[in-house]
mmCIF file of N, CA and C in Angstrom:
data_model
loop_
_atom_site.group_PDB
_atom_site.id
_atom_site.type_symbol
_atom_site.label_atom_id
_atom_site.label_comp_id
_atom_site.label_asym_id
_atom_site.label_seq_id
_atom_site.Cartn_x
_atom_site.Cartn_y
_atom_site.Cartn_z
ATOM 1 N N MET A 136 7.707 -5.904 -25.965
ATOM 2 C CA MET A 136 8.149 -5.555 -24.624
ATOM 3 C C MET A 136 8.800 -6.782 -23.991
ATOM 4 N N ASP A 137 9.969 -6.621 -23.407
ATOM 5 C CA ASP A 137 10.625 -7.769 -22.798
ATOM 6 C C ASP A 137 10.196 -7.939 -21.343
ATOM 7 N N ASP A 138 10.637 -9.049 -20.761
ATOM 8 C CA ASP A 138 10.221 -9.370 -19.387
ATOM 9 C C ASP A 138 10.640 -8.324 -18.364
ATOM 10 N N SER A 139 11.829 -7.728 -18.542
ATOM 11 C CA SER A 139 12.283 -6.728 -17.569
ATOM 12 C C SER A 139 11.410 -5.488 -17.612
ATOM 13 N N ASN A 140 10.927 -5.116 -18.812
ATOM 14 C CA ASN A 140 10.015 -3.974 -18.898
ATOM 15 C C ASN A 140 8.680 -4.284 -18.248
ATOM 16 N N ASP A 141 8.194 -5.530 -18.428
ATOM 17 C CA ASP A 141 6.955 -5.943 -17.768
ATOM 18 C C ASP A 141 7.109 -5.900 -16.254
ATOM 19 N N THR A 142 8.221 -6.413 -15.769
ATOM 20 C CA THR A 142 8.500 -6.420 -14.336
ATOM 21 C C THR A 142 8.580 -5.003 -13.792
ATOM 22 N N ASP A 143 9.273 -4.131 -14.514
ATOM 23 C CA ASP A 143 9.375 -2.730 -14.084
ATOM 24 C C ASP A 143 8.009 -2.065 -14.045
ATOM 25 N N ALA A 144 7.167 -2.333 -15.044
ATOM 26 C CA ALA A 144 5.826 -1.737 -15.093
ATOM 27 C C ALA A 144 4.979 -2.218 -13.919
ATOM 28 N N VAL A 145 5.065 -3.494 -13.595
ATOM 29 C CA VAL A 145 4.297 -4.029 -12.465
ATOM 30 C C VAL A 145 4.792 -3.410 -11.160
ATOM 31 N N ARG A 146 6.103 -3.333 -10.990
ATOM 32 C CA ARG A 146 6.652 -2.713 -9.763
ATOM 33 C C ARG A 146 6.199 -1.260 -9.634
ATOM 34 N N ARG A 147 6.239 -0.514 -10.738
ATOM 35 C CA ARG A 147 5.784 0.880 -10.698
ATOM 36 C C ARG A 147 4.310 0.967 -10.330
ATOM 37 N N ARG A 148 3.492 0.084 -10.891
ATOM 38 C CA ARG A 148 2.050 0.082 -10.611
ATOM 39 C C ARG A 148 1.802 -0.225 -9.128
ATOM 40 N N VAL A 149 2.462 -1.248 -8.609
ATOM 41 C CA VAL A 149 2.297 -1.615 -7.195
ATOM 42 C C VAL A 149 2.746 -0.463 -6.296
ATOM 43 N N THR A 150 3.882 0.131 -6.621
ATOM 44 C CA THR A 150 4.403 1.237 -5.816
ATOM 45 C C THR A 150 3.474 2.440 -5.867
ATOM 46 N N GLU A 151 2.953 2.762 -7.038
ATOM 47 C CA GLU A 151 2.046 3.903 -7.172
ATOM 48 C C GLU A 151 0.758 3.678 -6.381
ATOM 49 N N LEU A 152 0.177 2.497 -6.488
ATOM 50 C CA LEU A 152 -1.043 2.204 -5.736
ATOM 51 C C LEU A 152 -0.804 2.302 -4.236
ATOM 52 N N ALA A 153 0.305 1.738 -3.770
ATOM 53 C CA ALA A 153 0.611 1.778 -2.337
ATOM 54 C C ALA A 153 0.913 3.196 -1.870
ATOM 55 N N ALA A 154 1.640 3.958 -2.668
ATOM 56 C CA ALA A 154 1.952 5.348 -2.298
ATOM 57 C C ALA A 154 0.674 6.184 -2.227
ATOM 58 N N ARG A 155 -0.225 5.958 -3.156
ATOM 59 C CA ARG A 155 -1.499 6.686 -3.152
ATOM 60 C C ARG A 155 -2.322 6.314 -1.922
ATOM 61 N N ALA A 156 -2.396 5.006 -1.609
ATOM 62 C CA ALA A 156 -3.132 4.571 -0.418
ATOM 63 C C ALA A 156 -2.523 5.184 0.836
ATOM 64 N N GLU A 157 -1.198 5.178 0.920
ATOM 65 C CA GLU A 157 -0.500 5.762 2.075
ATOM 66 C C GLU A 157 -0.840 7.245 2.217
ATOM 67 N N ALA A 158 -0.808 7.979 1.129
ATOM 68 C CA ALA A 158 -1.100 9.417 1.176
ATOM 69 C C ALA A 158 -2.543 9.679 1.619
ATOM 70 N N ILE A 159 -3.472 8.853 1.164
ATOM 71 C CA ILE A 159 -4.870 9.019 1.568
ATOM 72 C C ILE A 159 -5.029 8.747 3.061
ATOM 73 N N VAL A 160 -4.401 7.674 3.544
ATOM 74 C CA VAL A 160 -4.480 7.357 4.979
ATOM 75 C C VAL A 160 -3.824 8.465 5.799
ATOM 76 N N GLU A 161 -2.695 8.980 5.336
ATOM 77 C CA GLU A 161 -2.032 10.073 6.053
ATOM 78 C C GLU A 161 -2.951 11.284 6.168
ATOM 79 N N ARG A 162 -3.678 11.595 5.097
ATOM 80 C CA ARG A 162 -4.614 12.719 5.143
ATOM 81 C C ARG A 162 -5.750 12.439 6.126
ATOM 82 N N LEU A 163 -6.289 11.219 6.093
ATOM 83 C CA LEU A 163 -7.352 10.846 7.033
ATOM 84 C C LEU A 163 -6.851 10.879 8.468
ATOM 85 N N GLU A 164 -5.628 10.395 8.661
ATOM 86 C CA GLU A 164 -5.015 10.382 9.989
ATOM 87 C C GLU A 164 -4.838 11.805 10.530
ATOM 88 N N ALA A 165 -4.432 12.714 9.670
ATOM 89 C CA ALA A 165 -4.182 14.101 10.084
ATOM 90 C C ALA A 165 -5.464 14.833 10.464
ATOM 91 N N THR A 166 -6.587 14.431 9.891
ATOM 92 C CA THR A 166 -7.849 15.120 10.160
ATOM 93 C C THR A 166 -8.728 14.377 11.167
ATOM 94 N N ALA A 167 -8.288 13.213 11.621
ATOM 95 C CA ALA A 167 -9.087 12.427 12.572
ATOM 96 C C ALA A 167 -9.076 13.083 13.948
ATOM 97 N N VAL A 168 -10.192 12.932 14.646
ATOM 98 C CA VAL A 168 -10.293 13.500 15.985
ATOM 99 C C VAL A 168 -9.763 12.550 17.053
ATOM 100 N N ASP A 169 -9.480 11.328 16.669
ATOM 101 C CA ASP A 169 -8.913 10.364 17.603
ATOM 102 C C ASP A 169 -7.671 9.731 16.953
ATOM 103 N N SER A 170 -7.100 8.780 17.620
ATOM 104 C CA SER A 170 -5.843 8.197 17.122
ATOM 105 C C SER A 170 -6.018 6.786 16.562
ATOM 106 N N ARG A 171 -7.218 6.435 16.163
ATOM 107 C CA ARG A 171 -7.432 5.053 15.723
ATOM 108 C C ARG A 171 -6.658 4.686 14.464
ATOM 109 N N TRP A 172 -6.291 5.667 13.628
ATOM 110 C CA TRP A 172 -5.504 5.348 12.435
ATOM 111 C C TRP A 172 -4.118 4.822 12.801
ATOM 112 N N ALA A 173 -3.698 5.056 14.030
ATOM 113 C CA ALA A 173 -2.410 4.521 14.480
ATOM 114 C C ALA A 173 -2.405 2.994 14.443
ATOM 115 N N MET A 174 -3.581 2.383 14.505
ATOM 116 C CA MET A 174 -3.666 0.923 14.441
ATOM 117 C C MET A 174 -3.223 0.380 13.084
ATOM 118 N N THR A 175 -3.123 1.242 12.098
ATOM 119 C CA THR A 175 -2.702 0.806 10.760
ATOM 120 C C THR A 175 -1.209 1.025 10.538
ATOM 121 N N ALA A 176 -0.541 1.612 11.482
ATOM 122 C CA ALA A 176 0.842 2.064 11.278
ATOM 123 C C ALA A 176 1.816 0.932 10.937
ATOM 124 N N PHE A 177 1.751 -0.182 11.647
ATOM 125 C CA PHE A 177 2.738 -1.236 11.424
ATOM 126 C C PHE A 177 2.644 -1.812 10.019
ATOM 127 N N SER A 178 1.455 -2.184 9.590
ATOM 128 C CA SER A 178 1.320 -2.780 8.254
ATOM 129 C C SER A 178 1.653 -1.766 7.166
ATOM 130 N N ARG A 179 1.255 -0.529 7.359
ATOM 131 C CA ARG A 179 1.580 0.512 6.378
ATOM 132 C C ARG A 179 3.083 0.739 6.321
ATOM 133 N N TYR A 180 3.738 0.733 7.476
ATOM 134 C CA TYR A 180 5.190 0.920 7.505
ATOM 135 C C TYR A 180 5.889 -0.212 6.758
ATOM 136 N N ARG A 181 5.423 -1.432 6.953
ATOM 137 C CA ARG A 181 6.016 -2.576 6.238
ATOM 138 C C ARG A 181 5.903 -2.391 4.733
ATOM 139 N N VAL A 182 4.754 -1.951 4.261
ATOM 140 C CA VAL A 182 4.569 -1.707 2.823
ATOM 141 C C VAL A 182 5.577 -0.660 2.353
ATOM 142 N N CYS A 183 5.640 0.445 3.070
ATOM 143 C CA CYS A 183 6.559 1.526 2.690
ATOM 144 C C CYS A 183 8.005 1.046 2.682
ATOM 145 N N GLU A 184 8.385 0.307 3.696
ATOM 146 C CA GLU A 184 9.756 -0.180 3.805
ATOM 147 C C GLU A 184 10.096 -1.123 2.645
ATOM 148 N N LEU A 185 9.206 -2.026 2.331
ATOM 149 C CA LEU A 185 9.466 -3.005 1.269
ATOM 150 C C LEU A 185 9.492 -2.376 -0.121
ATOM 151 N N LEU A 186 8.747 -1.284 -0.301
ATOM 152 C CA LEU A 186 8.693 -0.630 -1.614
ATOM 153 C C LEU A 186 9.580 0.607 -1.718
ATOM 154 N N GLY A 187 10.201 1.012 -0.616
ATOM 155 C CA GLY A 187 11.050 2.196 -0.649
ATOM 156 C C GLY A 187 10.270 3.499 -0.688
ATOM 157 N N ILE A 188 9.054 3.473 -0.157
ATOM 158 C CA ILE A 188 8.214 4.674 -0.085
ATOM 159 C C ILE A 188 8.567 5.417 1.195
ATOM 160 N N ILE A 189 8.784 6.708 1.092
ATOM 161 C CA ILE A 189 9.056 7.517 2.281
ATOM 162 C C ILE A 189 7.730 8.125 2.738
ATOM 163 N N PRO A 190 7.239 7.696 3.904
ATOM 164 C CA PRO A 190 5.947 8.212 4.374
ATOM 165 C C PRO A 190 5.998 9.704 4.695
ATOM 166 N N TYR A 191 4.846 10.305 4.642
ATOM 167 C CA TYR A 191 4.630 11.700 5.022
ATOM 168 C C TYR A 191 5.360 12.700 4.125
ATOM 169 N N LEU A 192 5.701 12.285 2.925
ATOM 170 C CA LEU A 192 6.195 13.239 1.934
ATOM 171 C C LEU A 192 5.011 13.758 1.136
ATOM 172 N N ARG A 193 5.180 14.905 0.577
ATOM 173 C CA ARG A 193 4.118 15.466 -0.250
ATOM 174 C C ARG A 193 3.802 14.511 -1.407
ATOM 175 N N TYR A 194 2.518 14.258 -1.624
ATOM 176 C CA TYR A 194 2.055 13.401 -2.708
ATOM 177 C C TYR A 194 1.209 14.259 -3.631
ATOM 178 N N ASP A 195 1.595 14.340 -4.894
ATOM 179 C CA ASP A 195 0.903 15.222 -5.833
ATOM 180 C C ASP A 195 -0.137 14.508 -6.685
ATOM 181 N N GLY A 196 -0.358 13.233 -6.430
ATOM 182 C CA GLY A 196 -1.322 12.466 -7.218
ATOM 183 C C GLY A 196 -2.738 12.607 -6.681
ATOM 184 N N ASP A 197 -3.602 11.757 -7.173
ATOM 185 C CA ASP A 197 -5.010 11.725 -6.810
ATOM 186 C C ASP A 197 -5.164 11.238 -5.372
ATOM 187 N N LEU A 198 -5.840 12.011 -4.555
ATOM 188 C CA LEU A 198 -6.057 11.643 -3.159
ATOM 189 C C LEU A 198 -7.495 11.199 -2.897
ATOM 190 N N GLU A 199 -8.156 10.754 -3.927
ATOM 191 C CA GLU A 199 -9.510 10.227 -3.788
ATOM 192 C C GLU A 199 -9.434 8.713 -3.870
ATOM 193 N N GLY A 200 -10.379 8.062 -3.239
ATOM 194 C CA GLY A 200 -10.441 6.612 -3.306
ATOM 195 C C GLY A 200 -10.365 5.983 -1.930
ATOM 196 N N ASP A 201 -10.612 4.703 -1.918
ATOM 197 C CA ASP A 201 -10.576 3.920 -0.692
ATOM 198 C C ASP A 201 -9.193 3.293 -0.570
ATOM 199 N N PRO A 202 -8.436 3.654 0.466
ATOM 200 C CA PRO A 202 -7.086 3.115 0.589
ATOM 201 C C PRO A 202 -7.057 1.591 0.710
ATOM 202 N N ALA A 203 -8.069 0.995 1.333
ATOM 203 C CA ALA A 203 -8.108 -0.468 1.444
ATOM 204 C C ALA A 203 -8.206 -1.104 0.064
ATOM 205 N N VAL A 204 -9.023 -0.529 -0.789
ATOM 206 C CA VAL A 204 -9.167 -1.036 -2.160
ATOM 207 C C VAL A 204 -7.854 -0.859 -2.920
ATOM 208 N N LEU A 205 -7.183 0.257 -2.710
ATOM 209 C CA LEU A 205 -5.899 0.488 -3.384
ATOM 210 C C LEU A 205 -4.848 -0.520 -2.930
ATOM 211 N N TYR A 206 -4.803 -0.810 -1.635
ATOM 212 C CA TYR A 206 -3.873 -1.835 -1.146
ATOM 213 C C TYR A 206 -4.219 -3.201 -1.751
ATOM 214 N N ASP A 207 -5.509 -3.510 -1.842
ATOM 215 C CA ASP A 207 -5.924 -4.768 -2.471
ATOM 216 C C ASP A 207 -5.520 -4.824 -3.938
ATOM 217 N N GLU A 208 -5.704 -3.714 -4.656
ATOM 218 C CA GLU A 208 -5.312 -3.656 -6.067
ATOM 219 C C GLU A 208 -3.807 -3.866 -6.215
ATOM 220 N N ALA A 209 -3.040 -3.286 -5.311
ATOM 221 C CA ALA A 209 -1.584 -3.458 -5.357
ATOM 222 C C ALA A 209 -1.216 -4.920 -5.121
ATOM 223 N N ALA A 210 -1.877 -5.569 -4.167
ATOM 224 C CA ALA A 210 -1.614 -6.991 -3.893
ATOM 225 C C ALA A 210 -1.981 -7.836 -5.105
ATOM 226 N N GLU A 211 -3.081 -7.505 -5.741
ATOM 227 C CA GLU A 211 -3.502 -8.238 -6.945
ATOM 228 C C GLU A 211 -2.508 -8.031 -8.088
ATOM 229 N N ALA A 212 -2.058 -6.799 -8.281
ATOM 230 C CA ALA A 212 -1.076 -6.511 -9.328
ATOM 231 C C ALA A 212 0.228 -7.254 -9.072
ATOM 232 N N LEU A 213 0.546 -7.439 -7.812
ATOM 233 C CA LEU A 213 1.769 -8.139 -7.439
ATOM 234 C C LEU A 213 1.779 -9.578 -7.948
ATOM 235 N N ASN A 214 0.591 -10.148 -8.153
ATOM 236 C CA ASN A 214 0.506 -11.503 -8.695
ATOM 237 C C ASN A 214 1.133 -11.605 -10.081
ATOM 238 N N ASP A 215 1.220 -10.493 -10.791
ATOM 239 C CA ASP A 215 1.798 -10.478 -12.135
ATOM 240 C C ASP A 215 3.296 -10.217 -12.135
ATOM 241 N N LEU A 216 3.880 -10.110 -10.957
ATOM 242 C CA LEU A 216 5.302 -9.797 -10.861
ATOM 243 C C LEU A 216 6.130 -11.073 -10.782
ATOM 244 N N ASP A 217 6.939 -11.271 -11.793
ATOM 245 C CA ASP A 217 7.877 -12.394 -11.787
ATOM 246 C C ASP A 217 9.164 -11.925 -11.131
ATOM 247 N N VAL A 218 9.631 -12.691 -10.160
ATOM 248 C CA VAL A 218 10.867 -12.337 -9.468
ATOM 249 C C VAL A 218 11.820 -13.522 -9.494
ATOM 250 N N ALA A 219 13.074 -13.207 -9.345
ATOM 251 C CA ALA A 219 14.096 -14.249 -9.236
ATOM 252 C C ALA A 219 13.880 -15.008 -7.930
ATOM 253 N N ILE A 220 14.365 -16.211 -7.874
ATOM 254 C CA ILE A 220 14.164 -17.068 -6.700
ATOM 255 C C ILE A 220 14.649 -16.399 -5.416
ATOM 256 N N GLU A 221 15.715 -15.610 -5.510
ATOM 257 C CA GLU A 221 16.223 -14.956 -4.295
ATOM 258 C C GLU A 221 15.327 -13.805 -3.826
ATOM 259 N N ASP A 222 14.374 -13.385 -4.657
ATOM 260 C CA ASP A 222 13.449 -12.308 -4.281
ATOM 261 C C ASP A 222 12.053 -12.807 -3.915
ATOM 262 N N VAL A 223 11.875 -14.111 -3.893
ATOM 263 C CA VAL A 223 10.550 -14.662 -3.588
ATOM 264 C C VAL A 223 10.106 -14.274 -2.181
ATOM 265 N N SER A 224 11.008 -14.308 -1.211
ATOM 266 C CA SER A 224 10.611 -13.950 0.156
ATOM 267 C C SER A 224 10.186 -12.486 0.232
ATOM 268 N N TRP A 225 10.851 -11.593 -0.518
ATOM 269 C CA TRP A 225 10.453 -10.180 -0.564
ATOM 270 C C TRP A 225 9.040 -10.055 -1.134
ATOM 271 N N ARG A 226 8.785 -10.763 -2.230
ATOM 272 C CA ARG A 226 7.464 -10.699 -2.873
ATOM 273 C C ARG A 226 6.372 -11.216 -1.938
ATOM 274 N N LEU A 227 6.644 -12.317 -1.241
ATOM 275 C CA LEU A 227 5.670 -12.862 -0.298
ATOM 276 C C LEU A 227 5.437 -11.913 0.877
ATOM 277 N N ALA A 228 6.511 -11.328 1.392
ATOM 278 C CA ALA A 228 6.376 -10.364 2.492
ATOM 279 C C ALA A 228 5.577 -9.142 2.049
ATOM 280 N N LEU A 229 5.825 -8.679 0.835
ATOM 281 C CA LEU A 229 5.086 -7.522 0.320
ATOM 282 C C LEU A 229 3.610 -7.849 0.145
ATOM 283 N N ALA A 230 3.307 -9.009 -0.422
ATOM 284 C CA ALA A 230 1.897 -9.401 -0.590
ATOM 285 C C ALA A 230 1.200 -9.454 0.762
ATOM 286 N N ASP A 231 1.866 -10.029 1.748
ATOM 287 C CA ASP A 231 1.301 -10.116 3.089
ATOM 288 C C ASP A 231 1.089 -8.731 3.696
ATOM 289 N N SER A 232 2.059 -7.852 3.546
ATOM 290 C CA SER A 232 1.932 -6.516 4.140
ATOM 291 C C SER A 232 0.840 -5.702 3.449
ATOM 292 N N LEU A 233 0.692 -5.858 2.132
ATOM 293 C CA LEU A 233 -0.377 -5.143 1.418
ATOM 294 C C LEU A 233 -1.752 -5.622 1.886
ATOM 295 N N ARG A 234 -1.909 -6.925 2.030
ATOM 296 C CA ARG A 234 -3.191 -7.464 2.499
ATOM 297 C C ARG A 234 -3.459 -7.059 3.950
ATOM 298 N N SER A 235 -2.416 -7.061 4.771
ATOM 299 C CA SER A 235 -2.565 -6.637 6.174
ATOM 300 C C SER A 235 -2.954 -5.167 6.262
ATOM 301 N N ALA A 236 -2.330 -4.336 5.437
ATOM 302 C CA ALA A 236 -2.670 -2.909 5.435
ATOM 303 C C ALA A 236 -4.128 -2.715 5.031
ATOM 304 N N ALA A 237 -4.581 -3.441 4.015
ATOM 305 C CA ALA A 237 -5.982 -3.339 3.581
ATOM 306 C C ALA A 237 -6.923 -3.748 4.711
ATOM 307 N N THR A 238 -6.607 -4.837 5.387
ATOM 308 C CA THR A 238 -7.434 -5.321 6.494
ATOM 309 C C THR A 238 -7.453 -4.314 7.646
ATOM 310 N N ASP A 239 -6.294 -3.778 7.992
ATOM 311 C CA ASP A 239 -6.217 -2.794 9.072
ATOM 312 C C ASP A 239 -7.020 -1.533 8.752
ATOM 313 N N VAL A 240 -6.915 -1.070 7.511
ATOM 314 C CA VAL A 240 -7.671 0.119 7.096
ATOM 315 C C VAL A 240 -9.166 -0.161 7.192
ATOM 316 N N ARG A 241 -9.586 -1.328 6.754
ATOM 317 C CA ARG A 241 -11.016 -1.671 6.834
ATOM 318 C C ARG A 241 -11.495 -1.714 8.290
ATOM 319 N N ARG A 242 -10.665 -2.215 9.191
ATOM 320 C CA ARG A 242 -11.040 -2.242 10.614
ATOM 321 C C ARG A 242 -11.268 -0.831 11.145
ATOM 322 N N VAL A 243 -10.380 0.060 10.809
ATOM 323 C CA VAL A 243 -10.509 1.447 11.272
ATOM 324 C C VAL A 243 -11.739 2.091 10.626
ATOM 325 N N GLN A 244 -11.940 1.844 9.337
ATOM 326 C CA GLN A 244 -13.130 2.409 8.673
ATOM 327 C C GLN A 244 -14.403 1.872 9.307
ATOM 328 N N SER A 245 -14.452 0.593 9.636
ATOM 329 C CA SER A 245 -15.629 0.006 10.274
ATOM 330 C C SER A 245 -15.867 0.593 11.651
ATOM 331 N N ALA A 246 -14.805 0.755 12.422
ATOM 332 C CA ALA A 246 -14.936 1.326 13.764
ATOM 333 C C ALA A 246 -15.380 2.782 13.685
ATOM 334 N N ARG A 247 -14.936 3.487 12.679
ATOM 335 C CA ARG A 247 -15.300 4.891 12.494
ATOM 336 C C ARG A 247 -16.792 5.008 12.173
ATOM 337 N N ASP A 248 -17.323 4.020 11.454
ATOM 338 C CA ASP A 248 -18.719 4.058 11.037
ATOM 339 C C ASP A 248 -19.694 3.637 12.125
ATOM 340 N N LEU A 249 -19.174 3.128 13.241
ATOM 341 C CA LEU A 249 -20.072 2.686 14.335
ATOM 342 C C LEU A 249 -20.686 3.842 15.067
#
């Protein structure tokens, strides 16, 4: 397998994890009795924008799991992504947005459990 195939596989993995986390949060947001999931909107939007994910589209994958953990897994997988020097800022912005989304989701989950 060459480097471009490795890079493509990592990008697909990161995108799939983030898309799955987004779909789970969207489902939780739709069934919530309050609007606290709105506090996650900015970081989630950044993830979607950087990865080219269109929010609120039908997702046919697995909707089970903790979205914060999925965002963390995506950030961890991103560590294996080699990018050209001109894409380093994109990679850093994506890592930051994935970690921010995970943190925001955890805040909402903690507040929900109070």
